[in-house]
XYZ file of N, CA and C in Angstrom:
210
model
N 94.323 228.452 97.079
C 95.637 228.947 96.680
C 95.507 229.618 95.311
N 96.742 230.433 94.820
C 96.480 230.916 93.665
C 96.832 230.181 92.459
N 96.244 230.342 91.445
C 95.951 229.214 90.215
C 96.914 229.390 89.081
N 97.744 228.552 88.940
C 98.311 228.757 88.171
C 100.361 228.608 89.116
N 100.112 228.505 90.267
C 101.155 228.875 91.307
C 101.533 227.222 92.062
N 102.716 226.917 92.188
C 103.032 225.634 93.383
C 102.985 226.344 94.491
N 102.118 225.504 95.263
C 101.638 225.842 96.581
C 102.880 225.530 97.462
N 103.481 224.894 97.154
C 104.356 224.520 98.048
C 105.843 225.705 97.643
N 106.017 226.378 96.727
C 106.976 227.386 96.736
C 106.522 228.497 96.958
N 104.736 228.547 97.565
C 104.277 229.876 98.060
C 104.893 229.791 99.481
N 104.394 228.768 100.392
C 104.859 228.197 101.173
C 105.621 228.314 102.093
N 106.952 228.328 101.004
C 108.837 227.918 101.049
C 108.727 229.549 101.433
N 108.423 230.147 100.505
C 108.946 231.497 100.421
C 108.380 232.146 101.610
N 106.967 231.742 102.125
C 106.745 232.597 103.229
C 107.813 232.174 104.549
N 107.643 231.027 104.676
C 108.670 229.916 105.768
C 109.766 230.867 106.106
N 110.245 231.368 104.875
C 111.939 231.870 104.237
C 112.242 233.015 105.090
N 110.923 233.693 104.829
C 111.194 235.039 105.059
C 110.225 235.607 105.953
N 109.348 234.725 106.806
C 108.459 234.779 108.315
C 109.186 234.293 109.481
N 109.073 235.293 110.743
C 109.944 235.318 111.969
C 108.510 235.190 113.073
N 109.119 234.743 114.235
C 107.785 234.431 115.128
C 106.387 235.070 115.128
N 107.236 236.790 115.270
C 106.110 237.732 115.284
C 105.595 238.444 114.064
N 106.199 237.735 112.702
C 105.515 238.317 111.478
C 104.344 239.143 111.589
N 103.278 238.494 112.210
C 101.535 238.867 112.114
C 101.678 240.438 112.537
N 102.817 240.551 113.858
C 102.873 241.831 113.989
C 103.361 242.953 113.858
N 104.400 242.596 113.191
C 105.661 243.552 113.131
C 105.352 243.928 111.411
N 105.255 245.249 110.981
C 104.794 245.523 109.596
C 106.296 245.788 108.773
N 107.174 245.756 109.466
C 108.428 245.533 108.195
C 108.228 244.104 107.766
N 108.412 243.275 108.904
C 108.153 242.125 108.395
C 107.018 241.773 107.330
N 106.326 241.955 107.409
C 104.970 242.271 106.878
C 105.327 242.493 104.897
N 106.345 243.219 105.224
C 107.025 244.278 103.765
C 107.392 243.235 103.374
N 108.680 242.776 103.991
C 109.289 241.192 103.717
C 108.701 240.827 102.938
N 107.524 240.233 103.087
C 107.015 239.279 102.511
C 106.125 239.672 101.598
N 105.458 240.873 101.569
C 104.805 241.057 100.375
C 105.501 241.040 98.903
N 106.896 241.683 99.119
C 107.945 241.688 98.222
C 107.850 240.209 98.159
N 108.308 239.387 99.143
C 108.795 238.506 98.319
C 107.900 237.349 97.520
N 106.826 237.629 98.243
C 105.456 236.805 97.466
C 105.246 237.651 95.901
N 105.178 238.996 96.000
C 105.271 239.574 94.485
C 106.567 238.637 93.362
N 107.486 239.410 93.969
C 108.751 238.440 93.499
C 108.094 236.751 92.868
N 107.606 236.448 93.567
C 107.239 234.706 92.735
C 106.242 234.951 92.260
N 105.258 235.494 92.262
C 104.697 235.896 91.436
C 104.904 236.385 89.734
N 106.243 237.215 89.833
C 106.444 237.631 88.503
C 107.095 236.995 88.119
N 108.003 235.807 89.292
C 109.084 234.859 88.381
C 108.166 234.171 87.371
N 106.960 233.572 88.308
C 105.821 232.420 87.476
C 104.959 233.406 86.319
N 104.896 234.341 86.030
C 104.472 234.648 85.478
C 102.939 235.057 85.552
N 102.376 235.717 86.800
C 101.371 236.114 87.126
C 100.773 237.501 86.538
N 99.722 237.130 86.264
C 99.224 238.815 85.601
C 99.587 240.179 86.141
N 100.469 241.025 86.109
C 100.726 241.932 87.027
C 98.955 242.838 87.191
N 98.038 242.653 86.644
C 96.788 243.293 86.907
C 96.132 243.019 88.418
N 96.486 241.648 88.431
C 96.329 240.838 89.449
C 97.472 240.577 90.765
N 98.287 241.074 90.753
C 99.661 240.715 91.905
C 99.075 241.087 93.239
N 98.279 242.952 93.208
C 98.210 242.777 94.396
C 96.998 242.195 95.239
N 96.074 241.572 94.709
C 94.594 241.337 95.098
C 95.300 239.400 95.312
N 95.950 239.127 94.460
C 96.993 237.796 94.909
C 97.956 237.973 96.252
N 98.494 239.083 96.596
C 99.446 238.788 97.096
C 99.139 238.979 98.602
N 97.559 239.937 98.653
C 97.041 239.974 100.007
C 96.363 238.518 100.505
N 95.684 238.244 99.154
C 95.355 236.716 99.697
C 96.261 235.781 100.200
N 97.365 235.676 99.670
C 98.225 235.089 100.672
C 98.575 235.142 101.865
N 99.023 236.312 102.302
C 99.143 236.871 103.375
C 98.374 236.974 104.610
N 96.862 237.044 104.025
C 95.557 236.905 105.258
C 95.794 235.428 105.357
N 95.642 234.551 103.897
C 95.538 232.662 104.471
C 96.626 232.426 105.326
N 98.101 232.814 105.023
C 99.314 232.944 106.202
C 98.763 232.883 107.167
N 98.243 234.273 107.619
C 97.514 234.988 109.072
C 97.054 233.543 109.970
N 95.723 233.532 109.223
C 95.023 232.845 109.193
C 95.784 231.345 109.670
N 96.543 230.610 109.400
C 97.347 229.700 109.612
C 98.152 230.084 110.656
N 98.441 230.528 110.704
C 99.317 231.443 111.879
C 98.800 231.487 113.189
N 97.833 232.095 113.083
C 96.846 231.940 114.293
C 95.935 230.843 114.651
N 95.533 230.060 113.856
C 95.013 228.143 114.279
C 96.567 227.724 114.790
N 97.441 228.382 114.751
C 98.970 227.604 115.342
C 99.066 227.895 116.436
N 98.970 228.937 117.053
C 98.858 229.755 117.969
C 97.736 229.460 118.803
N 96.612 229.304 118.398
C 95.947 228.470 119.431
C 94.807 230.048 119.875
């Protein structure tokens, strides 16, 4: 996870704003990059760093997503 971040309001926020077919649908996709940026700058993350953070989230999502899925 990213350092410096509660894992569990990365989490919340994806939960918040992920719909069945997130993985595939690329608005959705938008959704959430915004809103993972968004906590990002609330916490105070290096903006040098937001977007190389905010894809990592998004693939570990994936990634979780699909061990769910089976």
């Amino acid at each position: 996870m990213i350092v410096g971040l509660d894992g569990r309001r990365v989490t919340e926020t994806i939960r918040q704003n992920a719909s069945i077919d997130w993985t595939i649908k690329e608005s959705v996709k938008s959704k959430l990059k915004v809103a993972v940026k968004r906590l990002l700058r609330r916490y105070g993350y290096p903006p040098d760093m937001q977007l190389l953070a905010t894809e990592t989230v998004l693939k570990q999502a994936e990634l979780i997503a699909r061990e769910f899925m089976g």
